[in-house]
Amino acid sequence: GNSVTQMEGPVTLSEEAFLTINCTYTATGYPSLFWYVQYPGEGLQLLLKATKADDKGSNKGFEATYRKETTSFHLEKGSVQVSDSAVYFCALSTTGGSYIPTFGRGTSLIVHP
Amino acid sequence: DVKVTQSSRYLVKRTGEKVFLECVQDMDHENMFWYRQDPGLGLRLIYFSYDVKMKEKGDIPEGYSVSREKKERFSLILESASTNQTSMYLCASTRTGGEGTDTQYFGPGTRLTVL
């Protein structure tokens, strides 16, 4: 079956530091890969996605590249802000059926001023 | 923008009560989902529905039921609430076919406490 493994948190950084949150996956077929973000007290929202190998998703300064050879989709940002403090979820979905996603367990990011 | 709303942000119920959680989406999406979110466990799928009156069990359906009488509304029902159902409940929807089919749109969540 499908699975997503992401690094455990919390990840604690100072403002303007470089961020990496690791995500690896196992899947049958050719999945689409996602990062969702959950700000305090809110539901999840899509941050970025990539649908095929070597695609790079980007949004709000965050980037992730679909690496089929290493089955990874690591999230990066060059300079984090306090407002980036949130929980980040890596996810995948495979084509066919109802596109039910498989989520990782989430990584909490805390950014200090 | 897709909007998914949930009937309550916070809910406190007693053990044994029947609890209804309502979710409404305004973008004519075919698919709707109920998850629960617990610390360290991530999101777990309870039920999903791909059409009116259709439902499928997810990973943890025990103790829950659902109802989808109209396309825009998907209800989660706790027949007899128990303390181990204290959790954050998230509703989501997706469309079928076309661009963005695989993107989930989430509501703000309902934090349910069962005493």
mmCIF file of C-alpha atoms in Angstrom:
data_model
loop_
_atom_site.group_PDB
_atom_site.id
_atom_site.type_symbol
_atom_site.label_atom_id
_atom_site.label_comp_id
_atom_site.label_asym_id
_atom_site.label_seq_id
_atom_site.Cartn_x
_atom_site.Cartn_y
_atom_site.Cartn_z
ATOM 1 C CA GLY A 1 0.000 0.000 0.000
ATOM 2 C CA ASN A 2 0.860 3.656 -0.048
ATOM 3 C CA SER A 3 2.689 5.362 2.788
ATOM 4 C CA VAL A 4 4.295 8.700 3.588
ATOM 5 C CA THR A 5 7.056 9.231 6.132
ATOM 6 C CA GLN A 6 8.057 12.693 7.242
ATOM 7 C CA MET A 7 10.479 13.872 9.863
ATOM 8 C CA GLU A 8 9.189 14.224 13.362
ATOM 9 C CA GLY A 9 8.988 17.609 14.944
ATOM 10 C CA PRO A 10 8.917 20.019 16.320
ATOM 11 C CA VAL A 11 11.416 21.811 14.157
ATOM 12 C CA THR A 12 12.501 24.999 15.900
ATOM 13 C CA LEU A 13 14.273 27.729 13.939
ATOM 14 C CA SER A 14 15.179 31.355 14.255
ATOM 15 C CA GLU A 15 13.729 33.841 11.798
ATOM 16 C CA GLU A 16 15.581 33.930 8.448
ATOM 17 C CA ALA A 17 17.020 30.432 8.916
ATOM 18 C CA PHE A 18 16.935 27.814 6.144
ATOM 19 C CA LEU A 19 14.212 25.185 6.414
ATOM 20 C CA THR A 20 14.145 21.583 5.247
ATOM 21 C CA ILE A 21 11.410 19.131 6.163
ATOM 22 C CA ASN A 22 12.074 15.665 4.803
ATOM 23 C CA CYS A 23 9.397 13.518 3.215
ATOM 24 C CA THR A 24 9.724 10.100 1.606
ATOM 25 C CA TYR A 25 7.015 7.913 0.185
ATOM 26 C CA THR A 26 6.133 4.454 -1.085
ATOM 27 C CA ALA A 27 3.414 4.100 -3.664
ATOM 28 C CA THR A 28 2.152 1.910 -6.439
ATOM 29 C CA GLY A 29 1.999 3.612 -9.784
ATOM 30 C CA TYR A 30 2.855 7.266 -10.291
ATOM 31 C CA PRO A 31 1.531 9.410 -7.478
ATOM 32 C CA SER A 32 0.966 13.138 -7.249
ATOM 33 C CA LEU A 33 2.752 14.646 -4.252
ATOM 34 C CA PHE A 34 1.583 17.456 -2.008
ATOM 35 C CA TRP A 35 2.516 19.636 0.907
ATOM 36 C CA TYR A 36 -0.367 20.950 2.987
ATOM 37 C CA VAL A 37 -0.016 23.510 5.777
ATOM 38 C CA GLN A 38 -2.165 23.905 8.878
ATOM 39 C CA TYR A 39 -1.920 27.227 10.689
ATOM 40 C CA PRO A 40 -2.962 27.332 14.356
ATOM 41 C CA GLY A 41 -6.704 26.888 14.790
ATOM 42 C CA GLU A 42 -7.371 26.260 11.101
ATOM 43 C CA GLY A 43 -7.897 23.397 8.695
ATOM 44 C CA LEU A 44 -5.314 22.232 6.181
ATOM 45 C CA GLN A 45 -4.687 24.128 2.979
ATOM 46 C CA LEU A 46 -2.675 23.194 -0.063
ATOM 47 C CA LEU A 47 0.794 24.741 -0.050
ATOM 48 C CA LEU A 48 2.228 23.195 -3.215
ATOM 49 C CA LYS A 49 2.102 20.094 -5.326
ATOM 50 C CA ALA A 50 3.915 18.208 -8.096
ATOM 51 C CA THR A 51 2.367 15.679 -10.413
ATOM 52 C CA LYS A 52 5.326 13.992 -12.117
ATOM 53 C CA ALA A 53 8.985 13.195 -11.641
ATOM 54 C CA ASP A 54 11.379 16.181 -11.578
ATOM 55 C CA ASP A 55 8.518 18.672 -11.264
ATOM 56 C CA LYS A 56 9.106 21.435 -8.743
ATOM 57 C CA GLY A 57 6.173 22.830 -6.804
ATOM 58 C CA SER A 58 6.528 26.278 -5.297
ATOM 59 C CA ASN A 59 4.435 28.761 -3.349
ATOM 60 C CA LYS A 60 5.060 31.534 -0.785
ATOM 61 C CA GLY A 61 8.827 30.955 -0.977
ATOM 62 C CA PHE A 62 8.508 27.225 -0.293
ATOM 63 C CA GLU A 63 9.735 24.657 -2.821
ATOM 64 C CA ALA A 64 9.730 20.887 -3.193
ATOM 65 C CA THR A 65 11.002 18.716 -6.040
ATOM 66 C CA TYR A 66 9.487 15.366 -6.971
ATOM 67 C CA ARG A 67 12.420 12.919 -6.870
ATOM 68 C CA LYS A 68 11.358 9.557 -8.221
ATOM 69 C CA GLU A 69 14.814 7.964 -7.860
ATOM 70 C CA THR A 70 14.898 8.656 -4.115
ATOM 71 C CA THR A 71 11.084 8.614 -3.640
ATOM 72 C CA SER A 72 11.305 11.932 -1.855
ATOM 73 C CA PHE A 73 9.545 15.306 -1.813
ATOM 74 C CA HIS A 74 11.451 17.441 0.695
ATOM 75 C CA LEU A 75 10.072 20.860 1.586
ATOM 76 C CA GLU A 76 12.525 23.793 1.625
ATOM 77 C CA LYS A 77 12.457 27.514 2.271
ATOM 78 C CA GLY A 78 15.447 29.787 2.174
ATOM 79 C CA SER A 79 14.440 32.208 4.905
ATOM 80 C CA VAL A 80 11.603 31.405 7.292
ATOM 81 C CA GLN A 81 9.415 33.957 9.038
ATOM 82 C CA VAL A 82 7.533 33.809 12.323
ATOM 83 C CA SER A 83 4.320 33.638 10.293
ATOM 84 C CA ASP A 84 5.478 30.291 8.827
ATOM 85 C CA SER A 85 4.950 28.634 12.210
ATOM 86 C CA ALA A 86 2.465 25.859 11.462
ATOM 87 C CA VAL A 87 2.130 22.116 10.979
ATOM 88 C CA TYR A 88 3.211 20.808 7.575
ATOM 89 C CA PHE A 89 1.809 17.617 6.070
ATOM 90 C CA CYS A 90 3.296 15.690 3.180
ATOM 91 C CA ALA A 91 0.775 13.663 1.183
ATOM 92 C CA LEU A 92 0.376 11.618 -1.972
ATOM 93 C CA SER A 93 -2.499 10.478 -4.117
ATOM 94 C CA THR A 94 -2.609 8.005 -6.946
ATOM 95 C CA THR A 95 -4.723 8.233 -10.054
ATOM 96 C CA GLY A 96 -7.852 6.235 -10.399
ATOM 97 C CA GLY A 97 -10.709 5.873 -7.973
ATOM 98 C CA SER A 98 -11.570 8.767 -5.728
ATOM 99 C CA TYR A 99 -8.056 10.159 -5.246
ATOM 100 C CA ILE A 100 -8.029 9.417 -1.556
ATOM 101 C CA PRO A 101 -4.755 10.845 -0.295
ATOM 102 C CA THR A 102 -2.277 9.283 2.075
ATOM 103 C CA PHE A 103 -0.952 11.775 4.617
ATOM 104 C CA GLY A 104 2.203 11.832 6.669
ATOM 105 C CA ARG A 105 1.875 12.478 10.389
ATOM 106 C CA GLY A 106 2.767 16.147 10.138
ATOM 107 C CA THR A 107 5.776 18.190 11.224
ATOM 108 C CA SER A 108 5.361 21.141 13.534
ATOM 109 C CA LEU A 109 7.499 24.174 12.688
ATOM 110 C CA ILE A 110 8.150 26.857 15.299
ATOM 111 C CA VAL A 111 9.939 29.997 14.186
ATOM 112 C CA HIS A 112 11.288 32.380 16.837
ATOM 113 C CA PRO A 113 11.929 36.083 16.209
ATOM 114 C CA ASP B 1 -12.360 30.061 -3.995
ATOM 115 C CA VAL B 2 -13.742 26.824 -2.649
ATOM 116 C CA LYS B 3 -15.283 27.228 0.730
ATOM 117 C CA VAL B 4 -15.843 24.348 3.105
ATOM 118 C CA THR B 5 -17.645 25.193 6.315
ATOM 119 C CA GLN B 6 -18.241 23.148 9.424
ATOM 120 C CA SER B 7 -21.144 23.755 11.763
ATOM 121 C CA SER B 8 -19.158 24.253 14.959
ATOM 122 C CA ARG B 9 -15.562 25.144 15.814
ATOM 123 C CA TYR B 10 -15.830 23.793 19.357
ATOM 124 C CA LEU B 11 -18.265 21.262 20.780
ATOM 125 C CA VAL B 12 -18.559 19.694 24.230
ATOM 126 C CA LYS B 13 -20.764 16.636 24.659
ATOM 127 C CA ARG B 14 -21.459 14.017 27.315
ATOM 128 C CA THR B 15 -20.685 10.309 27.013
ATOM 129 C CA GLY B 16 -23.569 8.486 25.368
ATOM 130 C CA GLU B 17 -24.969 11.515 23.551
ATOM 131 C CA LYS B 18 -25.703 11.401 19.837
ATOM 132 C CA VAL B 19 -23.538 13.968 18.060
ATOM 133 C CA PHE B 20 -23.963 15.480 14.606
ATOM 134 C CA LEU B 21 -21.124 17.243 12.808
ATOM 135 C CA GLU B 22 -22.141 19.076 9.657
ATOM 136 C CA CYS B 23 -20.032 20.017 6.663
ATOM 137 C CA VAL B 24 -21.071 22.117 3.678
ATOM 138 C CA GLN B 25 -19.087 22.931 0.522
ATOM 139 C CA ASP B 26 -20.079 25.516 -2.048
ATOM 140 C CA MET B 27 -18.184 24.408 -5.160
ATOM 141 C CA ASP B 28 -20.319 21.516 -6.388
ATOM 142 C CA HIS B 29 -17.654 18.947 -5.510
ATOM 143 C CA GLU B 30 -18.612 15.313 -5.925
ATOM 144 C CA ASN B 31 -16.331 13.853 -3.245
ATOM 145 C CA MET B 32 -16.443 14.614 0.460
ATOM 146 C CA PHE B 33 -14.394 13.225 3.339
ATOM 147 C CA TRP B 34 -14.330 13.105 7.136
ATOM 148 C CA TYR B 35 -11.033 12.796 8.996
ATOM 149 C CA ARG B 36 -10.028 12.906 12.595
ATOM 150 C CA GLN B 37 -6.744 14.465 13.632
ATOM 151 C CA ASP B 38 -4.929 13.410 16.778
ATOM 152 C CA PRO B 39 -1.466 14.424 18.020
ATOM 153 C CA GLY B 40 1.215 12.092 16.709
ATOM 154 C CA LEU B 41 -1.231 10.189 14.511
ATOM 155 C CA GLY B 42 -1.800 12.708 11.731
ATOM 156 C CA LEU B 43 -5.031 12.512 9.748
ATOM 157 C CA ARG B 44 -7.066 9.332 9.677
ATOM 158 C CA LEU B 45 -9.929 8.843 7.250
ATOM 159 C CA ILE B 46 -13.254 7.944 8.843
ATOM 160 C CA TYR B 47 -15.649 7.909 5.865
ATOM 161 C CA PHE B 48 -15.875 9.365 2.412
ATOM 162 C CA SER B 49 -18.619 9.868 -0.146
ATOM 163 C CA TYR B 50 -18.273 10.154 -3.911
ATOM 164 C CA ASP B 51 -21.904 10.951 -4.667
ATOM 165 C CA VAL B 52 -25.220 11.736 -3.015
ATOM 166 C CA LYS B 53 -26.390 8.837 -0.838
ATOM 167 C CA MET B 54 -23.110 6.973 -1.490
ATOM 168 C CA LYS B 55 -20.607 6.309 1.262
ATOM 169 C CA GLU B 56 -17.485 4.266 1.789
ATOM 170 C CA LYS B 57 -15.691 3.319 4.976
ATOM 171 C CA GLY B 58 -12.269 4.728 5.581
ATOM 172 C CA ASP B 59 -9.605 3.465 7.928
ATOM 173 C CA ILE B 60 -11.423 4.004 11.240
ATOM 174 C CA PRO B 61 -15.226 3.891 10.728
ATOM 175 C CA GLU B 62 -16.090 2.154 13.997
ATOM 176 C CA GLY B 63 -18.379 4.227 16.180
ATOM 177 C CA TYR B 64 -19.279 6.602 13.354
ATOM 178 C CA SER B 65 -21.848 6.846 10.586
ATOM 179 C CA VAL B 66 -22.415 9.395 7.833
ATOM 180 C CA SER B 67 -25.209 10.873 5.776
ATOM 181 C CA ARG B 68 -25.148 12.597 2.416
ATOM 182 C CA GLU B 69 -28.647 13.570 1.310
ATOM 183 C CA LYS B 70 -27.555 16.587 -0.739
ATOM 184 C CA LYS B 71 -24.447 17.061 -2.826
ATOM 185 C CA GLU B 72 -23.162 20.000 -0.815
ATOM 186 C CA ARG B 73 -23.661 18.538 2.657
ATOM 187 C CA PHE B 74 -21.913 15.653 4.402
ATOM 188 C CA SER B 75 -22.748 14.824 8.000
ATOM 189 C CA LEU B 76 -20.763 12.782 10.491
ATOM 190 C CA ILE B 77 -22.749 11.096 13.247
ATOM 191 C CA LEU B 78 -21.472 9.727 16.512
ATOM 192 C CA GLU B 79 -24.280 7.402 17.564
ATOM 193 C CA SER B 80 -23.165 7.226 21.209
ATOM 194 C CA ALA B 81 -20.242 9.470 21.952
ATOM 195 C CA SER B 82 -17.352 8.104 23.982
ATOM 196 C CA THR B 83 -14.362 9.804 25.549
ATOM 197 C CA ASN B 84 -11.990 8.208 23.018
ATOM 198 C CA GLN B 85 -13.783 10.178 20.300
ATOM 199 C CA THR B 86 -12.463 13.425 21.720
ATOM 200 C CA SER B 87 -10.538 14.805 18.762
ATOM 201 C CA MET B 88 -10.315 17.383 15.984
ATOM 202 C CA TYR B 89 -12.637 16.493 13.103
ATOM 203 C CA LEU B 90 -11.848 17.784 9.628
ATOM 204 C CA CYS B 91 -14.086 17.753 6.587
ATOM 205 C CA ALA B 92 -12.697 17.975 3.054
ATOM 206 C CA SER B 93 -13.962 17.928 -0.505
ATOM 207 C CA THR B 94 -12.570 17.344 -3.985
ATOM 208 C CA ARG B 95 -13.914 17.469 -7.467
ATOM 209 C CA THR B 96 -14.025 14.566 -9.923
ATOM 210 C CA GLY B 97 -12.302 15.045 -13.251
ATOM 211 C CA GLY B 98 -10.277 17.879 -14.686
ATOM 212 C CA GLU B 99 -7.552 20.077 -13.292
ATOM 213 C CA GLY B 100 -7.121 19.968 -9.551
ATOM 214 C CA THR B 101 -9.023 16.731 -9.105
ATOM 215 C CA ASP B 102 -6.560 15.453 -6.548
ATOM 216 C CA THR B 103 -6.435 18.561 -4.352
ATOM 217 C CA GLN B 104 -8.342 18.399 -1.074
ATOM 218 C CA TYR B 105 -10.099 21.492 0.274
ATOM 219 C CA PHE B 106 -10.529 21.458 4.029
ATOM 220 C CA GLY B 107 -12.910 23.075 6.452
ATOM 221 C CA PRO B 108 -11.628 24.806 9.612
ATOM 222 C CA GLY B 109 -12.245 21.780 11.814
ATOM 223 C CA THR B 110 -14.464 20.989 14.796
ATOM 224 C CA ARG B 111 -12.743 20.337 18.092
ATOM 225 C CA LEU B 112 -14.989 17.868 19.919
ATOM 226 C CA THR B 113 -14.598 17.102 23.604
ATOM 227 C CA VAL B 114 -16.561 14.209 25.088
ATOM 228 C CA LEU B 115 -16.826 14.289 28.880
#
